[in-house]
Coordinates of C-alpha atoms in Angstrom, one line a residue:
X1 CA 0.0 0.0 0.0
X2 CA 2.9 2.4 0.8
X3 CA 4.4 1.7 -2.6
X4 CA 1.2 2.6 -4.3
X5 CA 0.9 5.9 -2.5
X6 CA 4.5 6.6 -3.1
X7 CA 4.0 6.0 -6.9
X8 CA 1.0 8.3 -7.0
X9 CA 3.0 11.1 -5.2
X10 CA 5.9 10.6 -7.5
X11 CA 3.8 10.9 -10.6
X12 CA 2.1 14.1 -9.3
X13 CA 5.5 15.5 -8.6
X14 CA 6.7 14.7 -12.2
X15 CA 3.6 16.1 -13.9
X16 CA 4.8 19.7 -14.1
X17 CA 8.3 18.8 -15.0
X18 CA 7.2 16.3 -17.7
X19 CA 4.7 18.6 -19.4
X20 CA 7.2 19.4 -22.1
X21 CA 7.6 15.8 -23.2
X22 CA 5.2 13.4 -25.0
X23 CA 4.1 11.3 -22.0
X24 CA 3.2 13.4 -18.9
X25 CA 3.2 10.6 -16.4
X26 CA 5.8 8.0 -15.5
X27 CA 4.6 4.6 -16.8
X28 CA 5.8 2.7 -13.7
X29 CA 8.2 2.9 -10.8
X30 CA 10.9 0.4 -11.7
X31 CA 12.6 -1.2 -8.8
X32 CA 14.7 -4.3 -9.4
X33 CA 12.5 -5.4 -12.3
X34 CA 14.0 -8.0 -14.6
X35 CA 13.2 -7.8 -18.3
X36 CA 13.5 -10.5 -20.9
X37 CA 15.9 -9.5 -23.6
X38 CA 14.4 -9.5 -27.1
X39 CA 15.7 -9.4 -30.7
X40 CA 17.0 -6.0 -31.8
X41 CA 17.4 -4.8 -28.2
X42 CA 20.1 -4.2 -25.7
X43 CA 19.8 -4.1 -21.9
X44 CA 20.8 -1.2 -19.6
X45 CA 21.0 -1.6 -15.9
X46 CA 20.4 1.8 -14.2
X47 CA 21.7 2.0 -10.6
X48 CA 20.8 4.7 -8.3
X49 CA 23.7 5.4 -5.9
X50 CA 22.2 8.6 -4.6
X51 CA 20.7 8.4 -1.1
X52 CA 17.0 7.7 -1.0
X53 CA 14.5 9.6 -1.2
X54 CA 16.1 10.9 -4.4
X55 CA 14.7 9.0 -7.5
X56 CA 15.8 8.9 -11.1
X57 CA 13.6 9.8 -14.1
X58 CA 14.7 8.0 -17.3
X59 CA 14.1 9.6 -20.7
X60 CA 14.6 7.6 -23.9
X61 CA 14.2 8.2 -27.7
X62 CA 15.8 6.6 -30.7
X63 CA 17.7 8.9 -33.1
X64 CA 15.6 7.4 -35.9
X65 CA 12.8 9.6 -34.6
X66 CA 13.5 12.9 -36.3
X67 CA 13.0 16.0 -34.3
X68 CA 11.3 14.0 -31.5
X69 CA 11.3 14.9 -27.8
X70 CA 12.7 12.6 -25.3
X71 CA 10.0 10.4 -23.7
X72 CA 9.8 9.9 -19.9
X73 CA 9.9 6.1 -19.8
X74 CA 10.3 5.0 -16.2
X75 CA 11.4 6.0 -12.7
X76 CA 14.2 4.2 -10.8
X77 CA 14.4 4.0 -7.0
X78 CA 17.3 1.5 -6.5
X79 CA 18.1 -0.4 -9.7
X80 CA 16.2 -1.1 -12.9
X81 CA 17.0 -3.2 -16.0
X82 CA 15.4 -1.9 -19.2
X83 CA 15.4 -2.8 -22.8
X84 CA 16.4 -0.3 -25.4
X85 CA 16.3 -0.4 -29.2
X86 CA 19.6 -1.5 -30.7
X87 CA 18.7 -0.8 -34.4
X88 CA 19.6 2.9 -34.3
X89 CA 21.6 5.1 -31.9
X90 CA 19.6 5.6 -28.7
X91 CA 19.2 9.0 -26.9
X92 CA 19.3 8.5 -23.2
X93 CA 19.0 11.1 -20.4
X94 CA 18.6 10.6 -16.7
X95 CA 17.4 13.3 -14.3
X96 CA 17.4 13.4 -10.5
X97 CA 14.3 14.5 -8.7
X98 CA 13.8 14.7 -4.9
X99 CA 10.4 14.0 -3.6
X100 CA 11.0 16.3 -0.6
X101 CA 12.5 19.1 -2.6
X102 CA 10.9 21.9 -4.5
X103 CA 10.0 20.9 -8.1
X104 CA 12.2 23.7 -9.4
X105 CA 15.2 21.8 -8.0
X106 CA 15.1 19.1 -10.7
X107 CA 18.6 18.5 -11.8
X108 CA 20.0 16.8 -14.9
X109 CA 22.3 14.1 -13.8
X110 CA 23.3 12.3 -17.0
X111 CA 22.9 14.5 -20.1
X112 CA 21.7 13.2 -23.5
X113 CA 25.1 14.2 -25.0
X114 CA 27.1 12.0 -22.7
X115 CA 24.9 8.9 -22.8
X116 CA 23.7 8.7 -26.5
X117 CA 25.3 5.8 -28.2
X118 CA 24.7 2.9 -30.5
X119 CA 24.0 -0.1 -28.3
X120 CA 24.9 -3.5 -29.7
X121 CA 22.1 -6.1 -29.9
X122 CA 22.2 -8.5 -27.1
X123 CA 24.6 -6.3 -25.2
X124 CA 24.4 -5.5 -21.5
X125 CA 25.3 -2.1 -20.2
X126 CA 25.2 -0.2 -16.9
X127 CA 24.7 3.4 -15.9
X128 CA 25.6 4.3 -12.3
X129 CA 24.6 7.6 -10.8
X130 CA 26.0 8.9 -7.5
X131 CA 27.3 12.1 -5.9
X132 CA 30.8 13.1 -5.0
X133 CA 32.0 14.9 -1.8
X134 CA 30.9 18.3 -3.2
X135 CA 27.4 17.0 -3.9
X136 CA 28.0 17.0 -7.6
X137 CA 26.3 14.4 -9.8
X138 CA 28.5 11.7 -11.3
X139 CA 27.4 9.4 -14.2
X140 CA 29.4 6.3 -15.0
X141 CA 28.6 4.3 -18.1
X142 CA 30.1 0.8 -18.5
X143 CA 29.9 -2.2 -20.7
X144 CA 28.9 -5.4 -18.8
X145 CA 28.8 -7.7 -21.8
X146 CA 29.6 -6.7 -25.4
X147 CA 28.2 -9.6 -27.6
X148 CA 29.6 -10.7 -30.9
X149 CA 28.5 -9.0 -34.1
X150 CA 24.8 -9.7 -34.7
X151 CA 25.4 -9.7 -38.4
X152 CA 27.4 -12.9 -38.3
X153 CA 24.5 -14.9 -39.7
X154 CA 24.6 -12.6 -42.8
X155 CA 28.3 -13.2 -43.2
X156 CA 27.8 -17.0 -43.0
X157 CA 24.9 -16.8 -45.5
X158 CA 27.1 -14.8 -47.9
X159 CA 29.9 -17.2 -47.5
X160 CA 27.6 -20.1 -48.2
X161 CA 26.3 -18.4 -51.3
X162 CA 29.8 -17.8 -52.6
X163 CA 30.7 -21.4 -52.0
X164 CA 27.6 -22.7 -53.9
X165 CA 28.3 -20.3 -56.8
X166 CA 31.9 -21.6 -57.0
X167 CA 30.8 -25.2 -56.7
X168 CA 28.2 -24.7 -59.5
X169 CA 30.7 -23.0 -61.8
X170 CA 33.3 -25.8 -61.1
X171 CA 30.6 -28.3 -61.9
X172 CA 29.8 -26.6 -65.2
X173 CA 33.6 -26.5 -66.0
X174 CA 33.8 -30.2 -65.5
X175 CA 30.7 -30.8 -67.5
X176 CA 32.2 -28.9 -70.5
X177 CA 35.3 -31.0 -70.3
X178 CA 33.2 -34.2 -70.3
X179 CA 34.2 -35.4 -66.9
X180 CA 30.6 -35.3 -65.5
X181 CA 29.4 -37.3 -68.5
X182 CA 32.1 -39.9 -68.0
X183 CA 31.4 -40.2 -64.2
X184 CA 27.7 -40.6 -64.8
X185 CA 28.3 -43.0 -67.7
X186 CA 30.8 -45.1 -65.6
X187 CA 28.4 -45.5 -62.6
X188 CA 25.4 -46.1 -64.8
X189 CA 27.0 -48.7 -67.0
X190 CA 29.1 -50.5 -64.4
X191 CA 26.1 -52.5 -63.1
X192 CA 24.3 -52.8 -66.4
X193 CA 27.1 -53.6 -68.8
X194 CA 25.8 -57.1 -69.5
X195 CA 22.4 -55.8 -70.4
X196 CA 23.2 -52.6 -72.4
X197 CA 26.8 -53.0 -73.5
X198 CA 29.2 -50.1 -73.7
X199 CA 30.0 -47.7 -76.5
X200 CA 33.4 -48.2 -78.0
X201 CA 34.4 -44.5 -78.2
X202 CA 32.8 -41.9 -76.0
X203 CA 34.7 -39.0 -77.6
X204 CA 33.5 -40.1 -81.0
X205 CA 29.9 -40.0 -79.8
X206 CA 30.5 -36.5 -78.5
X207 CA 32.0 -35.4 -81.7
X208 CA 29.0 -36.7 -83.7
X209 CA 26.7 -34.8 -81.3
X210 CA 28.6 -31.7 -81.9
X211 CA 28.7 -32.1 -85.6
X212 CA 24.9 -31.9 -85.9
X213 CA 23.6 -28.6 -87.2
X214 CA 22.3 -26.3 -84.5
X215 CA 19.5 -24.0 -85.3
X216 CA 19.7 -20.9 -83.0
X217 CA 16.5 -19.3 -82.0
X218 CA 16.2 -15.6 -81.6
X219 CA 16.1 -15.0 -77.9
X220 CA 14.7 -12.1 -75.9
X221 CA 17.2 -10.1 -73.9
X222 CA 18.0 -12.3 -70.9
X223 CA 19.2 -9.3 -68.9
X224 CA 15.7 -7.9 -68.7
X225 CA 14.3 -11.1 -67.1
X226 CA 17.4 -11.4 -64.9
X227 CA 16.9 -7.9 -63.6
X228 CA 13.2 -8.6 -63.1
X229 CA 14.1 -11.8 -61.3
X230 CA 16.5 -9.9 -58.9
X231 CA 13.7 -7.5 -58.0
X232 CA 11.1 -10.3 -57.3
X233 CA 13.7 -12.3 -55.3
X234 CA 14.5 -9.3 -53.1
X235 CA 10.8 -8.7 -52.7
X236 CA 10.1 -12.2 -51.5
X237 CA 13.0 -12.2 -49.1
X238 CA 12.1 -9.0 -47.4
X239 CA 8.4 -9.8 -47.3
X240 CA 9.2 -13.0 -45.5
X241 CA 11.1 -11.0 -42.9
X242 CA 14.7 -10.7 -44.0
X243 CA 15.9 -12.4 -40.8
X244 CA 14.3 -9.5 -38.8
X245 CA 17.2 -7.2 -39.6
X246 CA 16.1 -3.6 -39.8
X247 CA 17.9 -2.8 -43.0
X248 CA 16.1 -5.7 -44.7
X249 CA 12.7 -4.1 -43.8
X250 CA 11.2 -0.9 -45.1
X251 CA 12.5 2.4 -44.0
X252 CA 10.8 4.0 -41.1
X253 CA 10.0 7.1 -43.1
X254 CA 12.8 8.9 -45.1
X255 CA 15.7 7.0 -46.5
X256 CA 16.1 3.8 -48.4
X257 CA 16.7 0.2 -47.2
X258 CA 17.0 -3.0 -49.1
X259 CA 13.2 -3.6 -49.0
X260 CA 12.6 -0.3 -50.7
X261 CA 14.6 -1.3 -53.8
X262 CA 12.4 -4.1 -55.2
X263 CA 9.1 -2.5 -55.9
X264 CA 10.4 0.6 -57.9
X265 CA 12.9 -1.6 -59.8
X266 CA 10.0 -3.9 -60.8
X267 CA 8.0 -0.9 -62.1
X268 CA 11.1 0.3 -63.9
X269 CA 11.7 -3.0 -65.7
X270 CA 7.9 -3.2 -66.5
X271 CA 8.4 -0.1 -68.5
X272 CA 11.5 -1.5 -70.3
X273 CA 9.6 -4.6 -71.3
X274 CA 6.6 -2.5 -72.4
X275 CA 8.7 -0.9 -75.1
X276 CA 9.6 -4.3 -76.7
X277 CA 6.1 -5.6 -76.4
X278 CA 4.4 -2.7 -78.0
X279 CA 7.1 -2.1 -80.6
X280 CA 6.6 -5.6 -81.9
X281 CA 2.8 -5.3 -82.1
X282 CA 3.0 -1.9 -83.8
X283 CA 5.5 -3.3 -86.4
X284 CA 3.0 -6.1 -87.1
X285 CA 0.3 -3.4 -87.7
X286 CA -1.9 -4.7 -84.9
X287 CA -4.8 -2.2 -84.6
X288 CA -4.2 0.1 -81.7
X289 CA -7.7 -0.4 -80.4
X290 CA -6.9 -4.1 -79.9
X291 CA -3.8 -3.2 -78.0
X292 CA -5.8 -0.8 -75.8
X293 CA -8.3 -3.6 -75.0
X294 CA -5.4 -5.8 -73.9
X295 CA -4.1 -3.0 -71.7
X296 CA -7.5 -2.7 -70.0
X297 CA -7.8 -6.4 -69.5
X298 CA -4.3 -6.7 -68.0
X299 CA -4.8 -3.8 -65.7
X300 CA -8.1 -5.2 -64.5
X301 CA -6.5 -8.6 -63.8
X302 CA -3.7 -7.1 -61.9
X303 CA -6.1 -5.0 -59.8
X304 CA -8.4 -7.9 -59.0
X305 CA -5.3 -10.1 -58.1
X306 CA -4.2 -7.3 -55.7
X307 CA -7.6 -7.3 -54.0
X308 CA -7.5 -11.1 -53.7
X309 CA -4.1 -10.8 -52.0
X310 CA -5.4 -8.2 -49.7
X311 CA -8.0 -10.8 -48.5
X312 CA -5.3 -13.3 -47.6
X313 CA -5.2 -14.0 -43.8
X314 CA -8.9 -13.2 -43.2
X315 CA -9.6 -16.6 -41.6
X316 CA -13.0 -15.5 -40.3
X317 CA -14.1 -14.0 -43.6
X318 CA -13.5 -10.7 -45.4
X319 CA -14.9 -7.6 -43.6
X320 CA -15.7 -5.2 -46.4
X321 CA -16.2 -2.4 -43.9
X322 CA -12.4 -2.5 -43.2
X323 CA -11.1 -4.1 -46.4
X324 CA -8.0 -2.4 -47.8
X325 CA -8.3 -1.3 -51.4
X326 CA -4.8 0.0 -52.4
X327 CA -1.9 -2.5 -52.7
X328 CA 1.2 -3.4 -54.6
X329 CA -0.6 -5.1 -57.6
X330 CA -3.1 -2.3 -57.6
X331 CA -0.3 0.2 -58.0
X332 CA 1.1 -2.0 -60.8
X333 CA -2.3 -1.9 -62.5
X334 CA -2.7 1.9 -62.3
X335 CA 0.8 2.5 -63.4
X336 CA 0.6 0.1 -66.3
X337 CA -2.7 1.4 -67.5
X338 CA -1.5 5.0 -67.6
X339 CA 2.0 4.4 -69.0
X340 CA 0.9 1.8 -71.6
X341 CA -2.0 3.9 -72.8
X342 CA 0.1 7.1 -73.1
X343 CA 2.8 5.1 -75.0
X344 CA 0.2 3.6 -77.3
X345 CA -1.5 6.9 -78.1
X346 CA 1.6 9.1 -78.4
X347 CA 4.4 6.8 -79.7
X348 CA 5.2 7.1 -83.4
X349 CA 4.9 4.2 -85.8
X350 CA 8.2 2.3 -85.9
X351 CA 10.5 3.3 -88.8
X352 CA 13.9 1.6 -88.6
X353 CA 15.0 3.2 -91.9
X354 CA 14.5 6.8 -90.8
X355 CA 17.8 8.7 -90.4
X356 CA 18.2 12.4 -89.6
X357 CA 20.7 14.6 -87.9
X358 CA 18.8 13.9 -84.6
X359 CA 19.1 10.1 -85.0
X360 CA 21.7 9.8 -82.1
X361 CA 19.0 11.1 -79.8
X362 CA 16.0 9.7 -81.6
X363 CA 15.1 7.7 -78.4
X364 CA 14.1 11.1 -77.0
X365 CA 13.1 13.4 -79.8
X366 CA 10.8 10.9 -81.5
X367 CA 8.8 10.7 -78.3
X368 CA 8.6 14.4 -77.4
X369 CA 4.8 14.3 -76.7
X370 CA 5.3 11.7 -74.0
X371 CA 8.0 13.8 -72.4
X372 CA 5.6 16.7 -72.2
X373 CA 3.0 14.5 -70.6
X374 CA 5.3 13.1 -67.9
X375 CA 6.8 16.5 -67.1
X376 CA 3.2 17.6 -66.6
X377 CA 2.8 14.6 -64.2
X378 CA 5.8 15.8 -62.2
X379 CA 4.4 19.4 -62.1
X380 CA 1.0 18.1 -61.0
X381 CA 2.5 15.9 -58.3
X382 CA 4.5 18.8 -56.9
X383 CA 1.6 21.2 -57.1
X384 CA -0.7 18.9 -55.1
X385 CA 2.0 18.0 -52.6
X386 CA 3.1 21.5 -51.8
X387 CA 0.0 23.6 -52.5
X388 CA -3.0 21.5 -51.3
X389 CA -4.6 22.8 -48.2
X390 CA -4.7 19.8 -45.7
X391 CA -6.9 20.6 -42.7
X392 CA -4.8 21.0 -39.5
X393 CA -1.5 20.6 -41.3
X394 CA 1.0 23.0 -42.9
X395 CA 1.1 23.1 -46.7
X396 CA 3.8 21.0 -48.2
X397 CA 4.2 18.8 -45.1
X398 CA 6.1 15.6 -46.0
X399 CA 6.6 14.2 -42.5
X400 CA 5.4 11.1 -40.6
X401 CA 3.3 13.0 -38.1
X402 CA 3.1 11.5 -34.6
X403 CA 6.0 12.5 -32.3
X404 CA 7.9 14.4 -35.0
X405 CA 8.5 18.1 -34.2
X406 CA 7.2 17.9 -30.7
X407 CA 3.8 16.4 -31.8
X408 CA 2.8 19.6 -33.6
X409 CA 1.5 17.7 -36.6
X410 CA 0.4 14.5 -34.9
X411 CA -2.4 13.7 -37.4
X412 CA -0.6 14.9 -40.5
X413 CA 1.1 11.6 -41.6
X414 CA 2.0 11.8 -45.3
X415 CA 0.6 15.4 -45.7
X416 CA -1.4 15.7 -49.0
X417 CA -0.8 12.1 -50.0
X418 CA -2.3 10.7 -46.8
X419 CA -5.1 13.2 -46.8
X420 CA -6.2 12.3 -50.4
X421 CA -6.3 8.6 -49.6
X422 CA -8.3 9.1 -46.4
X423 CA -10.7 11.3 -48.3
X424 CA -11.0 9.1 -51.4
X425 CA -10.9 5.6 -49.9
X426 CA -11.9 6.3 -46.3
X427 CA -9.7 5.7 -43.3
X428 CA -10.8 2.1 -42.8
X429 CA -9.9 1.1 -46.4
X430 CA -6.2 2.0 -46.4
X431 CA -3.2 0.5 -44.7
X432 CA -3.6 0.8 -41.0
X433 CA 0.0 0.1 -39.8
X434 CA 2.5 2.3 -41.7
X435 CA 6.2 1.8 -41.1
X436 CA 6.4 5.1 -39.3
X437 CA 4.0 4.0 -36.6
X438 CA 6.5 2.0 -34.5
X439 CA 9.0 4.9 -34.1
X440 CA 6.8 8.0 -34.4
X441 CA 3.8 6.5 -32.5
X442 CA 1.4 7.9 -35.1
X443 CA -2.3 6.7 -35.0
X444 CA -3.5 7.9 -38.4
X445 CA -3.6 5.3 -41.1
X446 CA -1.4 5.8 -44.2
X447 CA -1.1 3.8 -47.4
X448 CA 2.3 3.6 -49.2
X449 CA 0.5 2.5 -52.3
X450 CA -2.0 5.4 -52.4
X451 CA -3.3 7.5 -55.2
X452 CA -0.9 10.5 -55.3
X453 CA 2.2 8.3 -55.5
X454 CA 0.8 6.7 -58.7
X455 CA 1.8 9.8 -60.6
X456 CA 5.5 9.4 -59.7
X457 CA 5.4 5.7 -60.1
X458 CA 4.2 6.4 -63.7
X459 CA 7.2 8.6 -64.1
X460 CA 9.4 5.7 -62.9
X461 CA 7.8 3.4 -65.4
X462 CA 8.3 5.9 -68.1
X463 CA 12.0 6.1 -67.3
X464 CA 12.1 2.3 -67.6
X465 CA 10.3 2.7 -70.9
X466 CA 13.2 5.1 -71.9
X467 CA 15.6 2.3 -71.3
X468 CA 13.6 0.1 -73.6
X469 CA 13.6 2.8 -76.3
X470 CA 17.4 3.0 -76.0
X471 CA 17.7 -0.8 -76.6
X472 CA 15.3 -0.5 -79.6
X473 CA 16.7 2.6 -81.3
X474 CA 20.4 1.8 -80.9
X475 CA 22.0 -1.5 -82.0
X476 CA 25.5 -1.0 -80.8
X477 CA 26.0 -2.3 -77.3
X478 CA 28.6 0.4 -76.5
X479 CA 26.2 3.2 -77.4
X480 CA 23.5 1.5 -75.3
X481 CA 25.7 1.2 -72.3
X482 CA 27.0 4.8 -72.7
X483 CA 23.4 6.0 -72.6
X484 CA 22.5 3.8 -69.7
X485 CA 25.4 5.2 -67.7
X486 CA 24.6 8.8 -68.6
X487 CA 21.0 8.4 -67.5
X488 CA 22.1 6.8 -64.3
X489 CA 24.4 9.7 -63.4
X490 CA 21.8 12.4 -64.4
X491 CA 18.9 10.8 -62.5
X492 CA 20.9 10.0 -59.4
X493 CA 22.3 13.5 -59.4
X494 CA 18.9 15.1 -59.7
X495 CA 17.6 12.9 -56.8
X496 CA 20.5 13.8 -54.6
X497 CA 20.1 17.5 -55.5
X498 CA 16.4 17.4 -54.5
X499 CA 17.2 15.8 -51.1
X500 CA 20.3 18.0 -50.7
X501 CA 22.2 14.7 -50.0
X502 CA 20.5 14.7 -46.6
X503 CA 18.5 12.1 -44.8
X504 CA 15.8 14.4 -43.5
X505 CA 16.6 18.0 -44.3
X506 CA 16.3 18.2 -48.1
X507 CA 13.7 20.0 -50.2
X508 CA 12.2 16.6 -51.2
X509 CA 13.6 13.8 -49.0
X510 CA 14.1 10.3 -50.5
X511 CA 10.9 8.6 -49.3
X512 CA 9.3 5.3 -50.5
X513 CA 6.2 5.8 -48.5
X514 CA 5.5 9.0 -50.4
X515 CA 7.1 7.7 -53.6
X516 CA 8.7 11.1 -53.6
X517 CA 10.3 12.6 -56.7
X518 CA 13.9 12.3 -55.3
X519 CA 13.1 8.6 -54.5
X520 CA 12.0 8.0 -58.1
X521 CA 15.1 9.7 -59.6
X522 CA 17.6 7.9 -57.3
X523 CA 16.1 4.5 -57.7
X524 CA 15.7 4.9 -61.5
X525 CA 19.4 5.9 -61.7
X526 CA 20.3 2.8 -59.8
X527 CA 18.1 0.8 -62.1
X528 CA 19.8 2.1 -65.2
X529 CA 23.2 1.3 -63.8
X530 CA 22.1 -2.2 -62.7
X531 CA 20.5 -2.9 -66.0
X532 CA 23.7 -1.9 -67.8
X533 CA 25.7 -4.3 -65.6
X534 CA 23.2 -7.2 -66.3
X535 CA 23.2 -6.4 -70.0
X536 CA 27.0 -6.4 -70.3
X537 CA 27.4 -9.6 -68.3
X538 CA 24.4 -11.6 -69.6
X539 CA 23.8 -10.4 -73.2
X540 CA 27.1 -8.9 -74.4
X541 CA 29.9 -11.0 -73.0
X542 CA 27.7 -13.9 -71.8
X543 CA 29.9 -14.6 -68.8
X544 CA 26.7 -15.1 -66.7
X545 CA 23.6 -16.9 -67.8
X546 CA 21.4 -14.8 -65.5
X547 CA 20.6 -17.8 -63.3
X548 CA 19.0 -18.3 -60.9
X549 CA 17.3 -14.9 -61.2
X550 CA 16.5 -15.3 -64.9
X551 CA 14.0 -18.2 -64.1
X552 CA 12.2 -16.1 -61.4
X553 CA 12.0 -13.2 -63.9
X554 CA 10.1 -15.4 -66.4
X555 CA 7.3 -16.1 -63.9
X556 CA 7.5 -13.0 -61.6
X557 CA 3.7 -12.4 -61.2
X558 CA 3.1 -16.0 -60.4
X559 CA 5.9 -16.1 -57.8
X560 CA 4.6 -12.9 -56.2
X561 CA 1.1 -14.2 -55.8
X562 CA 2.2 -17.6 -54.6
X563 CA 4.7 -16.3 -52.1
X564 CA 2.0 -14.0 -50.6
X565 CA -0.5 -16.9 -50.3
X566 CA 2.0 -19.2 -48.6
X567 CA 3.3 -16.4 -46.3
X568 CA 3.3 -17.8 -42.7
X569 CA 2.5 -21.3 -44.0
X570 CA 4.5 -24.5 -44.8
X571 CA 6.6 -25.2 -46.6
X572 CA 8.2 -21.8 -46.4
X573 CA 7.5 -20.9 -42.8
X574 CA 8.1 -22.7 -39.5
X575 CA 8.1 -21.8 -35.8
X576 CA 11.7 -21.0 -34.8
X577 CA 13.5 -19.3 -32.0
X578 CA 13.2 -15.5 -32.2
X579 CA 16.8 -14.7 -33.3
X580 CA 18.6 -13.6 -36.4
X581 CA 20.5 -16.9 -36.5
X582 CA 17.1 -18.8 -36.7
X583 CA 15.0 -16.4 -38.7
X584 CA 17.5 -15.6 -41.5
X585 CA 17.9 -19.3 -42.6
X586 CA 14.2 -19.8 -42.6
X587 CA 13.6 -16.6 -44.7
X588 CA 16.4 -17.6 -47.1
X589 CA 14.8 -21.1 -47.4
X590 CA 11.5 -19.5 -48.2
X591 CA 13.1 -17.4 -51.0
X592 CA 15.1 -20.4 -52.3
X593 CA 12.0 -22.5 -52.4
X594 CA 10.3 -20.1 -54.9
X595 CA 13.5 -19.9 -56.9
X596 CA 13.4 -23.7 -57.2
X597 CA 9.7 -23.5 -58.2
X598 CA 10.6 -21.0 -60.9
X599 CA 13.3 -23.3 -62.3
X600 CA 10.7 -26.2 -62.4
X601 CA 8.2 -23.9 -64.2
X602 CA 10.8 -22.9 -66.7
X603 CA 11.8 -26.4 -67.7
X604 CA 8.2 -27.6 -67.7
X605 CA 7.3 -24.7 -70.0
X606 CA 4.9 -23.2 -67.5
X607 CA 4.7 -19.5 -67.9
X608 CA 1.9 -17.7 -66.0
X609 CA 1.1 -14.2 -67.2
X610 CA -1.8 -11.8 -66.9

């Protein structure tokens, strides 16, 4: 009973002092409380060496939370062990408050500057607070247990991947020399010699096989399917959890992580493939109205598939009052519909014999109406983003809301982008748990695949279409690669200029949730560069077959739908210990499983398209 009264008095005492922070009351009075350590956390033991009745107020905040105030987390009487986030540097501040002293006598014992650091996952640390003979506060921080590098499972996985690649290439080398054939032949004929006999000359048989005429079929560029396969493999891996490493998940708000690469690259390569598909149909004089019907059908199929995927996991039935309407495939559908239709209506009829002084840049000048259209898309997106009046929010707000900027714009998550989605779809029909929610504690739903971002994703698809136009209009591989590299530098430079090479303080930060203009430019620049590398290795010098990504790229939509359906189910998911060392192998297995399925589909001539 005494402890309860003590706790109430302590919270009343802290109320005026904590009015400047996010949480006005201390959640609990921590006194010798043991906490179970979890993944992505470290433990701090805070020891109060000051004579009772002085207590300690602990304030915490991760540096990932941009312009956020420290949060009053707990009070410590004697000693308390707390968990802190180890994914990003942690801001820590401890203040001494006497229950018997005047409230104005609150003193700062351990400043944020002295305690802020990057805590290692699984590590154990201590902070000891006492007073010297002159009654000055002393803060001593020490490492109790510094664990091994939590990224060791990644290093092992990379080493295993390198070993398998070397083993595979060594096997191919032996196969070319005929050793694999001889070994298989030896073991298969040793026990059946009396029934089947043996050939008299293996090398002669091989020579005869080689001497047969080979008819080479004209192949599509394998680098396009390889690039698409890389995007879908990354998408599957991060969707399955990525070993629960933060950099394999989506960014909290601004910035780019591995998970943020897959979707825009997939949209980029969709535009590149679109150029080849339509160019072939236009050369065959397929009526444009027939092509437009195909565009509508494919867009509708993608949208309906996206709605079906959104219904996965609804074991008790779909509740249409809270059913999410936007999604990944829905964004694909809208982007494809707009980009393909504009290309169909505005692209000139193919003419390979046309040559003018502008031929070196014909991949641009021949399509000038499209450039005007997409520049208008950029202007419209910027006008809506920075000029739309969002109730209760400043114009041009691009932040996550919640705790950012001392909670001034708590319900402004996503600014104009979020407002449009909540107005158009309704709050209950968009994504309820945005990535910013964990850190910024926002409560407003926000959908990363919303309406406004479709404009800039169309720009990204158009830039991929530009890569396809380069491949179509220029036959020399050197000219193609020179243009790819030039576009990569220009776009990446524009993106970095817009964000001022800053994580949070640029004019337009790189942001996947908003699908910001700087995000589109930087990711498109990366896509141009990666496509150039794939093209050189796979199609020019042929030092890489594109495997195993090539197989996944040939059935990308099928793999995406299947991996979503089996998420959390066997044979790709099992209950394991909550650690990187357990989760990473399981997520890698889930990704490898769908790669094996794609290989099986390829050799069985199973190609599922929409």
